[in-house]
Coordinates of N, CA and C in Angstrom, one line a residue:
M208 N -67.1 -41.3 49.5 CA -65.7 -41.1 49.7 C -65.5 -40.4 51.0
A209 N -64.5 -40.7 51.7 CA -64.2 -40.1 53.0 C -63.9 -38.6 52.8
D210 N -63.9 -38.0 53.9 CA -63.6 -36.5 53.9 C -62.3 -36.2 53.2
E211 N -62.3 -35.1 52.5 CA -61.1 -34.7 51.7 C -59.8 -34.6 52.6
A212 N -59.9 -34.1 53.8 CA -58.8 -33.9 54.6 C -58.2 -35.3 55.0
L213 N -59.1 -36.2 55.3 CA -58.6 -37.6 55.6 C -57.8 -38.2 54.5
F214 N -58.3 -38.1 53.3 CA -57.6 -38.6 52.1 C -56.3 -38.0 52.0
Q215 N -56.2 -36.6 52.1 CA -54.9 -35.9 52.0 C -53.9 -36.4 53.1
F216 N -54.4 -36.5 54.3 CA -53.6 -37.0 55.4 C -53.1 -38.4 55.1
L217 N -53.9 -39.3 54.7 CA -53.5 -40.7 54.4 C -52.5 -40.7 53.3
H218 N -52.7 -39.9 52.3 CA -51.8 -39.8 51.1 C -50.4 -39.3 51.6
H219 N -50.4 -38.3 52.4 CA -49.2 -37.8 52.9 C -48.4 -38.8 53.8
E220 N -49.2 -39.5 54.7 CA -48.6 -40.5 55.5 C -48.0 -41.7 54.8
V221 N -48.7 -42.1 53.7 CA -48.2 -43.2 52.9 C -46.9 -42.8 52.3
I222 N -46.8 -41.6 51.8 CA -45.5 -41.2 51.2 C -44.4 -41.1 52.2
Q223 N -44.7 -40.6 53.4 CA -43.7 -40.6 54.5 C -43.3 -42.0 54.9
Y224 N -44.2 -42.9 55.0 CA -43.9 -44.3 55.4 C -43.0 -44.9 54.3
V225 N -43.4 -44.8 53.0 CA -42.6 -45.4 52.0 C -41.2 -44.8 51.9
N226 N -41.1 -43.5 52.1 CA -39.7 -42.8 52.2 C -38.9 -43.4 53.3
A227 N -39.5 -43.5 54.5 CA -38.7 -44.0 55.6 C -38.3 -45.5 55.4
A228 N -39.2 -46.3 54.8 CA -38.9 -47.7 54.6 C -37.8 -47.9 53.5
E229 N -37.7 -47.0 52.6 CA -36.8 -47.1 51.5 C -35.4 -46.4 51.8
N230 N -35.3 -45.8 52.9 CA -34.1 -45.1 53.2 C -32.9 -46.1 53.2
G231 N -31.9 -45.9 52.4 CA -30.7 -46.7 52.4 C -30.7 -47.6 51.2
E232 N -31.9 -47.9 50.6 CA -31.9 -48.7 49.3 C -31.7 -47.8 48.2
T233 N -32.0 -48.2 47.0 CA -31.9 -47.4 45.8 C -33.1 -46.4 45.9
E234 N -33.0 -45.6 47.0 CA -34.1 -44.9 47.5 C -35.2 -44.3 46.6
N235 N -34.9 -43.3 45.8 CA -35.9 -42.6 45.1 C -36.6 -43.5 44.1
G236 N -35.9 -44.3 43.3 CA -36.5 -45.1 42.3 C -37.5 -46.1 42.8
R237 N -37.1 -46.8 43.9 CA -38.0 -47.8 44.5 C -39.2 -47.1 45.2
C238 N -38.9 -46.0 45.8 CA -40.0 -45.2 46.5 C -41.1 -44.8 45.4
I239 N -40.6 -44.3 44.3 CA -41.6 -43.9 43.3 C -42.3 -45.1 42.7
T240 N -41.6 -46.2 42.5 CA -42.2 -47.4 42.0 C -43.3 -47.9 42.9
K241 N -43.0 -47.9 44.2 CA -44.0 -48.4 45.2 C -45.2 -47.5 45.2
L242 N -45.0 -46.2 45.2 CA -46.1 -45.2 45.2 C -47.0 -45.4 44.0
E243 N -46.3 -45.6 42.8 CA -47.1 -45.7 41.6 C -47.9 -47.0 41.6
S244 N -47.3 -48.1 42.2 CA -48.0 -49.3 42.3 C -49.2 -49.2 43.2
M245 N -49.0 -48.5 44.3 CA -50.1 -48.3 45.3 C -51.2 -47.5 44.6
G246 N -50.9 -46.4 43.9 CA -51.8 -45.6 43.2 C -52.6 -46.4 42.2
F247 N -51.9 -47.3 41.5 CA -52.5 -48.2 40.5 C -53.7 -49.0 41.1
R248 N -53.4 -49.6 42.2 CA -54.4 -50.5 42.8 C -55.6 -49.6 43.4
V249 N -55.3 -48.5 43.9 CA -56.3 -47.6 44.4 C -57.2 -47.1 43.2
G250 N -56.5 -46.8 42.1 CA -57.3 -46.3 41.0 C -58.2 -47.4 40.4
Q251 N -57.7 -48.7 40.4 CA -58.6 -49.8 40.0 C -59.8 -49.9 40.9
G252 N -59.6 -49.8 42.2 CA -60.7 -50.0 43.1 C -61.7 -48.8 43.0
L253 N -61.2 -47.6 42.9 CA -62.1 -46.5 42.8 C -62.9 -46.5 41.5
I254 N -62.3 -46.9 40.4 CA -63.1 -47.0 39.1 C -64.2 -48.0 39.2
E255 N -64.0 -49.1 39.9 CA -65.0 -50.1 40.1 C -66.2 -49.4 40.8
R256 N -65.9 -48.7 41.9 CA -67.0 -48.0 42.6 C -67.7 -46.9 41.8
F257 N -66.9 -46.1 41.1 CA -67.5 -44.9 40.4 C -68.3 -45.3 39.2
T258 N -68.0 -46.5 38.6 CA -68.6 -46.8 37.3 C -69.6 -48.0 37.4
K259 N -69.9 -48.4 38.6 CA -70.8 -49.6 38.8 C -72.2 -49.3 38.2
D260 N -72.7 -48.1 38.2 CA -74.0 -47.8 37.6 C -73.9 -47.0 36.4
T261 N -72.8 -46.9 35.8 CA -72.5 -46.1 34.5 C -72.6 -47.0 33.3
P262 N -73.3 -46.6 32.3 CA -73.3 -47.4 31.1 C -71.9 -47.5 30.5
R263 N -71.7 -48.6 29.7 CA -70.4 -48.9 29.1 C -70.0 -47.7 28.2
F264 N -68.7 -47.4 28.3 CA -68.1 -46.3 27.4 C -68.0 -46.8 26.0
K265 N -68.3 -45.9 25.1 CA -68.3 -46.2 23.6 C -66.8 -46.4 23.1
D266 N -65.9 -45.5 23.5 CA -64.6 -45.6 23.0 C -63.6 -45.0 24.0
E267 N -62.3 -44.9 23.7 CA -61.3 -44.4 24.6 C -61.4 -42.9 24.9
L268 N -62.0 -42.2 23.9 CA -62.2 -40.8 24.2 C -63.2 -40.6 25.3
D269 N -64.3 -41.4 25.3 CA -65.3 -41.3 26.4 C -64.6 -41.7 27.8
V270 N -63.7 -42.6 27.7 CA -63.0 -43.1 29.0 C -62.2 -41.9 29.5
M271 N -61.4 -41.3 28.6 CA -60.6 -40.2 29.0 C -61.4 -39.0 29.5
K272 N -62.5 -38.7 28.9 CA -63.4 -37.6 29.4 C -63.9 -37.9 30.8
F273 N -64.2 -39.2 31.1 CA -64.7 -39.6 32.4 C -63.6 -39.4 33.4
I274 N -62.3 -39.9 33.1 CA -61.2 -39.8 34.0 C -60.9 -38.3 34.3
C275 N -60.9 -37.5 33.3 CA -60.5 -36.1 33.5 C -61.6 -35.3 34.2
K276 N -62.9 -35.6 34.0 CA -63.9 -34.8 34.7 C -64.4 -35.5 35.9
D277 N -65.1 -36.6 35.8 CA -65.8 -37.2 36.9 C -64.8 -37.8 38.0
F278 N -63.9 -38.7 37.5 CA -63.0 -39.4 38.3 C -62.1 -38.4 39.1
W279 N -61.4 -37.5 38.4 CA -60.5 -36.6 39.1 C -61.2 -35.7 40.1
T280 N -62.4 -35.2 39.7 CA -63.1 -34.4 40.7 C -63.6 -35.2 41.9
S281 N -64.0 -36.4 41.7 CA -64.4 -37.2 42.8 C -63.3 -37.5 43.8
V282 N -62.1 -37.8 43.2 CA -61.0 -38.1 44.1 C -60.4 -36.9 44.8
F283 N -60.1 -35.8 44.0 CA -59.4 -34.7 44.5 C -60.2 -33.5 44.9
K284 N -61.5 -33.5 44.5 CA -62.5 -32.4 44.8 C -62.0 -31.1 44.2
K285 N -61.3 -31.2 43.1 CA -60.7 -30.0 42.4 C -60.8 -30.3 40.9
Q286 N -60.6 -29.2 40.2 CA -60.5 -29.3 38.7 C -59.2 -30.0 38.5
I287 N -59.0 -30.6 37.3 CA -57.8 -31.4 37.0 C -56.6 -30.5 36.9
D288 N -56.7 -29.2 36.7 CA -55.5 -28.4 36.6 C -55.0 -27.9 37.9
N289 N -55.5 -28.3 39.1 CA -55.0 -27.9 40.4 C -54.5 -29.2 41.1
L290 N -53.2 -29.3 41.3 CA -52.6 -30.5 41.9 C -51.3 -30.2 42.7
R291 N -51.1 -30.8 43.7 CA -49.8 -30.7 44.4 C -48.7 -31.1 43.4
T292 N -47.5 -30.4 43.5 CA -46.5 -30.7 42.5 C -45.3 -31.4 43.1
N293 N -45.4 -32.1 44.2 CA -44.4 -32.9 44.8 C -44.3 -34.2 43.9
H294 N -43.1 -34.5 43.4 CA -43.0 -35.6 42.5 C -43.5 -36.9 43.1
Q295 N -43.4 -37.1 44.4 CA -43.9 -38.4 45.0 C -45.4 -38.4 45.0
Y296 N -46.0 -37.2 45.1 CA -47.5 -37.2 45.0 C -47.8 -37.5 43.6
L297 N -47.0 -37.0 42.6 CA -47.3 -37.3 41.2 C -47.2 -38.8 40.9
A298 N -46.2 -39.5 41.5 CA -46.1 -40.9 41.2 C -47.3 -41.6 41.6
F299 N -47.9 -41.3 42.8 CA -49.1 -42.0 43.3 C -50.2 -41.6 42.3
T300 N -50.3 -40.4 41.9 CA -51.4 -39.9 41.0 C -51.3 -40.5 39.7
C301 N -50.1 -40.7 39.1 CA -49.9 -41.3 37.8 C -50.4 -42.8 37.9
G302 N -50.1 -43.5 39.0 CA -50.6 -44.8 39.2 C -52.1 -44.9 39.4
L303 N -52.6 -43.9 40.0 CA -54.1 -43.8 40.2 C -54.8 -43.7 38.9
V304 N -54.3 -42.8 38.0 CA -54.9 -42.7 36.7 C -54.7 -43.9 35.9
R305 N -53.5 -44.5 35.9 CA -53.2 -45.7 35.1 C -54.1 -46.9 35.6
G306 N -54.2 -47.0 36.9 CA -55.1 -48.1 37.4 C -56.5 -47.9 37.0
G307 N -57.0 -46.7 37.1 CA -58.4 -46.5 36.6 C -58.6 -46.8 35.2
L308 N -57.7 -46.4 34.3 CA -57.8 -46.7 32.9 C -57.7 -48.2 32.7
S309 N -56.8 -48.8 33.4 CA -56.6 -50.3 33.2 C -57.9 -51.0 33.5
N310 N -58.6 -50.6 34.6 CA -59.8 -51.3 34.9 C -60.9 -51.0 33.9
L311 N -60.8 -50.0 33.1 CA -61.7 -49.7 32.1 C -61.3 -50.3 30.8
G312 N -60.3 -51.1 30.8 CA -59.8 -51.8 29.6 C -58.9 -51.0 28.7
V313 N -58.3 -49.9 29.2 CA -57.4 -49.1 28.5 C -56.0 -49.3 29.0
K314 N -55.1 -49.9 28.3 CA -53.7 -50.1 28.8 C -53.0 -48.8 28.4
S315 N -52.2 -48.2 29.4 CA -51.6 -46.9 29.2 C -50.3 -46.8 29.9
V316 N -49.6 -45.7 29.6 CA -48.4 -45.2 30.3 C -48.8 -43.8 30.7
V317 N -48.7 -43.5 32.0 CA -49.0 -42.1 32.5 C -47.8 -41.5 33.1
T318 N -47.4 -40.4 32.6 CA -46.3 -39.6 33.1 C -46.7 -38.2 33.5
A319 N -45.9 -37.6 34.4 CA -46.2 -36.2 34.8 C -44.9 -35.4 34.7
E320 N -45.1 -34.2 34.3 CA -44.0 -33.2 34.2 C -44.4 -31.9 34.8
V321 N -43.4 -31.4 35.6 CA -43.6 -30.1 36.3 C -42.8 -29.1 35.5
S322 N -43.4 -28.2 34.8 CA -42.7 -27.2 34.1 C -42.6 -25.8 34.8
A323 N -43.7 -25.4 35.4 CA -43.8 -24.2 36.1 C -44.7 -24.4 37.3
M324 N -44.1 -24.2 38.5 CA -44.9 -24.4 39.7 C -46.0 -23.4 39.8
P325 N -47.2 -23.7 40.3 CA -47.6 -25.0 40.9 C -48.3 -25.9 39.9
A326 N -48.1 -25.8 38.6 CA -48.8 -26.5 37.6 C -48.0 -27.8 37.2
C327 N -48.7 -28.8 36.8 CA -48.0 -30.0 36.2 C -48.8 -30.5 35.0
K328 N -48.2 -31.2 34.2 CA -48.8 -31.7 33.0 C -48.7 -33.2 33.0
F329 N -49.9 -33.9 32.8 CA -50.0 -35.3 32.8 C -50.1 -35.7 31.3
Q330 N -49.3 -36.8 30.9 CA -49.4 -37.3 29.6 C -49.8 -38.7 29.7
V331 N -50.9 -39.1 29.0 CA -51.4 -40.4 29.0 C -51.2 -41.0 27.6
M332 N -50.4 -42.0 27.5 CA -50.1 -42.7 26.2 C -50.9 -44.0 26.2
I333 N -51.8 -44.1 25.3 CA -52.6 -45.3 25.3 C -51.9 -46.3 24.4
Q334 N -51.8 -47.5 24.9 CA -51.1 -48.6 24.2 C -52.1 -49.5 23.6
K335 N -52.0 -49.7 22.3 CA -52.8 -50.6 21.6 C -52.4 -52.1 21.9
M336 N -53.4 -53.0 22.1 CA -53.0 -54.3 22.4 C -52.8 -55.2 21.2

C-alpha cells in the first residue's frame, strides 16, 4: 500500500473534485452517492489484494472480524475507532467497507452516524440472499 499521507491526500482531492463537479446539481445527495460508489469499487479491489493468500472464511462473523481488524488497519493505519468525521469521508468509507464485504460474498448496507465528535459509529446490516 502506498504511503499513508499519499492515500489521505488522494482521498481529500477526490472529495474536493466531486464537490466541485456536483456544484449546481442536487449537490449533496449526488456527491455522497458518487463517493460511496467510488469507495465500493476501491473496497472490492483492496479485498482482492488483501485476501489472495488467506484461507476461505468460515462464516460472516469471520468476515466481519477480518474487515474490522486487518482490512481497516491496512487501509487507515489506525484502530477502527479513530476516523475523520467529515460526512463525505464517511460516504467513501461506507462504500469501502460495503465493497470489501461484497467481494467476500456478503451483501450489506453500511451506514455511519456521528453522535459525538470525533467519534462515529458504523452500522453494517447484512442482507440475506
